[in-house]
Amino acid sequence: MVILGAVVNGICIIIGTLLGKLLSSIPESMKGTVMHTIGLAVTVLGLQMGLKSENFLVVILSLVIGAVIGEWLQLEEKLKSLGDWLETKVGSKGEGSISVGFVTATLIFAIGAMGILGALDSGIRGNHDVLFTKAIIDGFISLILTTTLGIGVLFSAVPVILYEGAIAIFATQIDSFVSEKLMSQFITEMTATGGIMIFAIGLNLLGFIKIKVANLLPGLLVVGIIVSIIYGYNLYV
């Protein structure tokens, strides 16, 4: 099944969340320290990914254009509204904000090289090893996030499955209209663009600043368009 890796990823997030609920009695000081540790790790990971770009101008343009589109569409607000709606349905006193947990976890799990590369590998080669590995990592992260951000983390499993599943299904047909060279550059620049977003998520988790990362998400589509145009006219330097 081409979406097996995506489904397993979502299941691990759910399992991690449920285990996190069982461990909700962890002291607040420990939760804060663990959350800051995750924030540091996420920040370093994002920086590492961001530096992989071979043409950082592409990344900058993608992020700026994506930010304009995201602000116009108010993606952050819509994601938060969805989280708030979930909170009215299943929230309870004493839990972390479902909207914050949902948005934060969705961004952490959905943005990144492993999700993109893993889903592409699932679709192109039928190999789910990358997504299986990501599933284990996400399961552990969801456990930790849940102890601080609450049950909202669980609902992030849905967009993760849809996102990775859609890429995997698309990838089954990608060979027929995208060259290997173009795909390589697309993955490189998308990884770098996503890395900057992950870096921003890390800063948010550390409490240094509040960046509306969801409003940057269109940049992941914009980078594909820019790379395609540049390669189409042989402008890449």
Short mmCIF file of C-alpha atoms in Angstrom, two decimals:
data_model
loop_
_atom_site.label_atom_id
_atom_site.label_comp_id
_atom_site.label_asym_id
_atom_site.label_seq_id
_atom_site.Cartn_x
_atom_site.Cartn_y
_atom_site.Cartn_z
CA MET A 1 0.00 0.00 0.00
CA VAL A 2 1.57 3.25 -1.15
CA ILE A 3 0.37 5.24 1.88
CA LEU A 4 1.42 2.64 4.46
CA GLY A 5 4.29 4.78 5.72
CA ALA A 6 2.02 7.80 6.18
CA VAL A 7 -0.58 5.74 8.05
CA VAL A 8 2.03 4.24 10.37
CA ASN A 9 3.38 7.75 11.03
CA GLY A 10 -0.07 8.93 12.05
CA ILE A 11 -0.65 5.89 14.26
CA CYS A 12 2.64 6.45 16.10
CA ILE A 13 1.66 10.07 16.76
CA ILE A 14 -1.64 8.88 18.25
CA ILE A 15 0.08 6.25 20.39
CA GLY A 16 2.67 8.77 21.58
CA THR A 17 -0.09 11.23 22.49
CA LEU A 18 -2.03 8.64 24.49
CA LEU A 19 1.14 7.64 26.36
CA GLY A 20 1.80 11.31 26.99
CA LYS A 21 -1.63 11.66 28.59
CA LEU A 22 -0.79 8.79 30.94
CA LEU A 23 2.38 10.63 31.96
CA SER A 24 0.67 14.00 32.40
CA SER A 25 1.67 14.06 36.08
CA ILE A 26 5.25 14.95 35.15
CA PRO A 27 6.37 18.00 37.23
CA GLU A 28 5.95 21.36 35.52
CA SER A 29 9.63 22.19 35.90
CA MET A 30 10.57 18.97 34.11
CA LYS A 31 8.04 19.67 31.33
CA GLY A 32 9.54 23.12 30.81
CA THR A 33 13.06 21.78 30.66
CA VAL A 34 12.08 19.02 28.24
CA MET A 35 10.17 21.49 26.04
CA HIS A 36 13.16 23.82 25.91
CA THR A 37 15.37 20.86 25.03
CA ILE A 38 13.05 19.94 22.16
CA GLY A 39 13.04 23.59 21.10
CA LEU A 40 16.84 23.64 20.98
CA ALA A 41 16.96 20.39 18.99
CA VAL A 42 14.29 21.60 16.55
CA THR A 43 16.14 24.90 16.09
CA VAL A 44 19.44 23.19 15.31
CA LEU A 45 17.71 20.73 12.96
CA GLY A 46 16.03 23.60 11.11
CA LEU A 47 19.30 25.51 10.80
CA GLN A 48 21.05 22.41 9.49
CA MET A 49 18.34 21.88 6.87
CA GLY A 50 18.26 25.55 5.91
CA LEU A 51 21.97 25.55 5.09
CA LYS A 52 21.52 22.79 2.51
CA SER A 53 20.30 25.29 -0.12
CA GLU A 54 22.38 25.64 -3.27
CA ASN A 55 20.78 28.99 -4.12
CA PHE A 56 19.55 30.79 -1.00
CA LEU A 57 17.88 33.48 -3.09
CA VAL A 58 15.32 30.85 -4.08
CA VAL A 59 14.65 30.15 -0.40
CA ILE A 60 14.29 33.85 0.44
CA LEU A 61 11.90 34.50 -2.45
CA SER A 62 9.86 31.42 -1.58
CA LEU A 63 9.52 32.42 2.07
CA VAL A 64 8.64 36.05 1.31
CA ILE A 65 6.08 35.21 -1.38
CA GLY A 66 4.74 32.38 0.76
CA ALA A 67 4.41 34.71 3.75
CA VAL A 68 2.40 37.22 1.69
CA ILE A 69 0.08 34.47 0.47
CA GLY A 70 -0.21 32.96 3.95
CA GLU A 71 -1.05 36.31 5.54
CA TRP A 72 -3.62 36.98 2.84
CA LEU A 73 -5.23 33.58 3.40
CA GLN A 74 -4.79 33.91 7.19
CA LEU A 75 -3.64 30.30 7.45
CA GLU A 76 -2.40 30.63 11.05
CA GLU A 77 -5.73 32.03 12.18
CA LYS A 78 -7.68 29.33 10.35
CA LEU A 79 -5.57 26.55 11.86
CA LYS A 80 -6.03 28.11 15.29
CA SER A 81 -9.79 28.37 14.70
CA LEU A 82 -9.87 24.68 13.82
CA GLY A 83 -7.97 23.91 17.00
CA ASP A 84 -10.33 26.11 19.03
CA TRP A 85 -13.31 24.25 17.52
CA LEU A 86 -11.75 20.93 18.52
CA GLU A 87 -11.22 22.33 22.00
CA THR A 88 -14.92 23.12 22.37
CA LYS A 89 -15.73 19.53 21.39
CA VAL A 90 -13.24 17.54 23.42
CA GLY A 91 -11.35 19.98 25.64
CA SER A 92 -11.42 19.90 29.40
CA LYS A 93 -10.10 22.00 32.25
CA GLY A 94 -6.52 21.46 33.20
CA GLU A 95 -5.33 20.57 29.72
CA GLY A 96 -3.06 22.59 27.52
CA SER A 97 -4.70 24.55 24.73
CA ILE A 98 -5.85 22.14 22.02
CA SER A 99 -5.39 24.80 19.34
CA VAL A 100 -1.77 25.40 20.39
CA GLY A 101 -1.05 21.68 20.59
CA PHE A 102 -2.68 20.99 17.24
CA VAL A 103 -0.96 23.82 15.37
CA THR A 104 2.48 23.31 16.93
CA ALA A 105 2.50 19.53 16.47
CA THR A 106 1.15 19.76 12.91
CA LEU A 107 3.92 22.16 11.92
CA ILE A 108 6.64 20.08 13.60
CA PHE A 109 5.48 16.79 12.07
CA ALA A 110 4.43 18.00 8.62
CA ILE A 111 7.32 20.31 7.73
CA GLY A 112 10.67 18.75 7.06
CA ALA A 113 12.87 16.69 4.83
CA MET A 114 11.96 13.30 6.28
CA GLY A 115 8.25 13.68 5.55
CA ILE A 116 8.80 14.86 2.00
CA LEU A 117 11.61 12.47 1.14
CA GLY A 118 9.93 9.57 2.89
CA ALA A 119 6.62 10.10 1.12
CA LEU A 120 8.39 10.45 -2.24
CA ASP A 121 10.28 7.22 -1.55
CA SER A 122 7.03 5.48 -0.68
CA GLY A 123 5.48 6.55 -3.96
CA ILE A 124 8.43 6.18 -6.31
CA ARG A 125 10.08 3.02 -4.94
CA GLY A 126 7.45 1.63 -2.61
CA ASN A 127 10.00 1.83 0.22
CA HIS A 128 8.60 3.05 3.55
CA ASP A 129 11.79 2.86 5.65
CA VAL A 130 12.21 6.65 5.90
CA LEU A 131 8.62 7.21 7.04
CA PHE A 132 8.85 4.29 9.47
CA THR A 133 11.90 5.94 11.01
CA LYS A 134 10.12 9.30 11.11
CA ALA A 135 7.13 7.59 12.76
CA ILE A 136 9.29 6.42 15.66
CA ILE A 137 10.77 9.91 16.11
CA ASP A 138 7.35 11.61 15.87
CA GLY A 139 5.86 9.15 18.35
CA PHE A 140 8.47 10.09 20.93
CA ILE A 141 8.12 13.81 20.25
CA SER A 142 4.31 13.61 20.48
CA LEU A 143 4.63 11.92 23.88
CA ILE A 144 6.75 14.79 25.18
CA LEU A 145 4.65 17.50 23.52
CA THR A 146 1.44 16.06 24.98
CA THR A 147 2.70 16.35 28.55
CA THR A 148 2.99 20.09 27.97
CA LEU A 149 0.55 21.01 25.18
CA GLY A 150 -2.23 18.51 25.88
CA ILE A 151 -4.47 16.32 23.73
CA GLY A 152 -4.39 18.73 20.78
CA VAL A 153 -1.22 16.97 19.63
CA LEU A 154 -3.29 13.88 18.77
CA PHE A 155 -5.27 15.68 16.07
CA SER A 156 -2.08 16.51 14.18
CA ALA A 157 -2.06 12.87 13.04
CA VAL A 158 -4.82 13.66 10.53
CA PRO A 159 -3.03 16.37 8.46
CA VAL A 160 0.20 14.34 8.66
CA ILE A 161 -1.48 11.29 7.11
CA LEU A 162 -3.21 13.40 4.45
CA TYR A 163 -0.05 15.40 3.66
CA GLU A 164 2.34 12.47 3.40
CA GLY A 165 -0.27 10.26 1.75
CA ALA A 166 -0.97 12.86 -0.93
CA ILE A 167 2.74 13.24 -1.71
CA ALA A 168 3.16 9.46 -1.90
CA ILE A 169 0.22 9.08 -4.28
CA PHE A 170 1.46 11.99 -6.40
CA ALA A 171 4.95 10.48 -6.47
CA THR A 172 3.66 7.32 -8.16
CA GLN A 173 3.13 9.43 -11.29
CA ILE A 174 5.98 11.90 -10.91
CA ASP A 175 8.52 10.05 -13.07
CA SER A 176 6.46 10.69 -16.19
CA PHE A 177 6.72 14.51 -16.12
CA VAL A 178 9.59 15.55 -13.80
CA SER A 179 13.25 14.94 -14.62
CA GLU A 180 15.57 13.43 -12.04
CA LYS A 181 17.72 16.60 -12.00
CA LEU A 182 14.73 18.86 -11.43
CA MET A 183 13.45 16.60 -8.66
CA SER A 184 16.86 16.67 -6.97
CA GLN A 185 16.97 20.48 -6.94
CA PHE A 186 13.33 20.70 -5.90
CA ILE A 187 13.98 18.48 -2.88
CA THR A 188 17.14 20.42 -1.99
CA GLU A 189 15.47 23.85 -2.02
CA MET A 190 12.25 22.60 -0.42
CA THR A 191 14.29 21.02 2.35
CA ALA A 192 16.10 24.33 2.93
CA THR A 193 12.84 26.31 2.86
CA GLY A 194 11.20 23.89 5.26
CA GLY A 195 14.30 24.03 7.43
CA ILE A 196 13.90 27.78 7.94
CA MET A 197 10.31 27.15 9.02
CA ILE A 198 11.44 24.45 11.44
CA PHE A 199 14.03 26.89 12.80
CA ALA A 200 11.19 29.35 13.43
CA ILE A 201 9.19 26.64 15.20
CA GLY A 202 12.16 26.03 17.47
CA LEU A 203 12.35 29.73 18.34
CA ASN A 204 8.62 29.66 19.15
CA LEU A 205 9.08 26.64 21.42
CA LEU A 206 11.95 28.40 23.21
CA GLY A 207 9.74 31.44 23.76
CA PHE A 208 12.14 33.88 22.11
CA ILE A 209 9.58 35.19 19.62
CA LYS A 210 6.16 34.36 18.20
CA ILE A 211 6.38 33.72 14.47
CA LYS A 212 3.26 32.78 12.52
CA VAL A 213 4.91 29.78 10.90
CA ALA A 214 1.68 28.46 9.39
CA ASN A 215 1.51 31.60 7.26
CA LEU A 216 4.85 30.63 5.72
CA LEU A 217 3.60 27.24 4.51
CA PRO A 218 2.70 28.41 0.96
CA GLY A 219 6.44 28.89 0.53
CA LEU A 220 6.76 25.11 0.13
CA LEU A 221 4.63 25.35 -3.01
CA VAL A 222 6.25 28.55 -4.21
CA VAL A 223 9.73 27.01 -4.07
CA GLY A 224 8.61 24.26 -6.43
CA ILE A 225 7.27 26.81 -8.90
CA ILE A 226 10.42 28.96 -8.74
CA VAL A 227 12.76 25.98 -9.20
CA SER A 228 10.67 24.76 -12.14
CA ILE A 229 10.76 28.18 -13.82
CA ILE A 230 14.49 28.60 -13.28
CA TYR A 231 15.23 25.17 -14.68
CA GLY A 232 12.80 25.65 -17.53
CA TYR A 233 14.78 28.68 -18.70
CA ASN A 234 18.18 27.31 -17.62
CA LEU A 235 18.68 30.21 -15.23
CA TYR A 236 19.95 28.23 -12.25
CA VAL A 237 23.36 29.36 -11.00
#
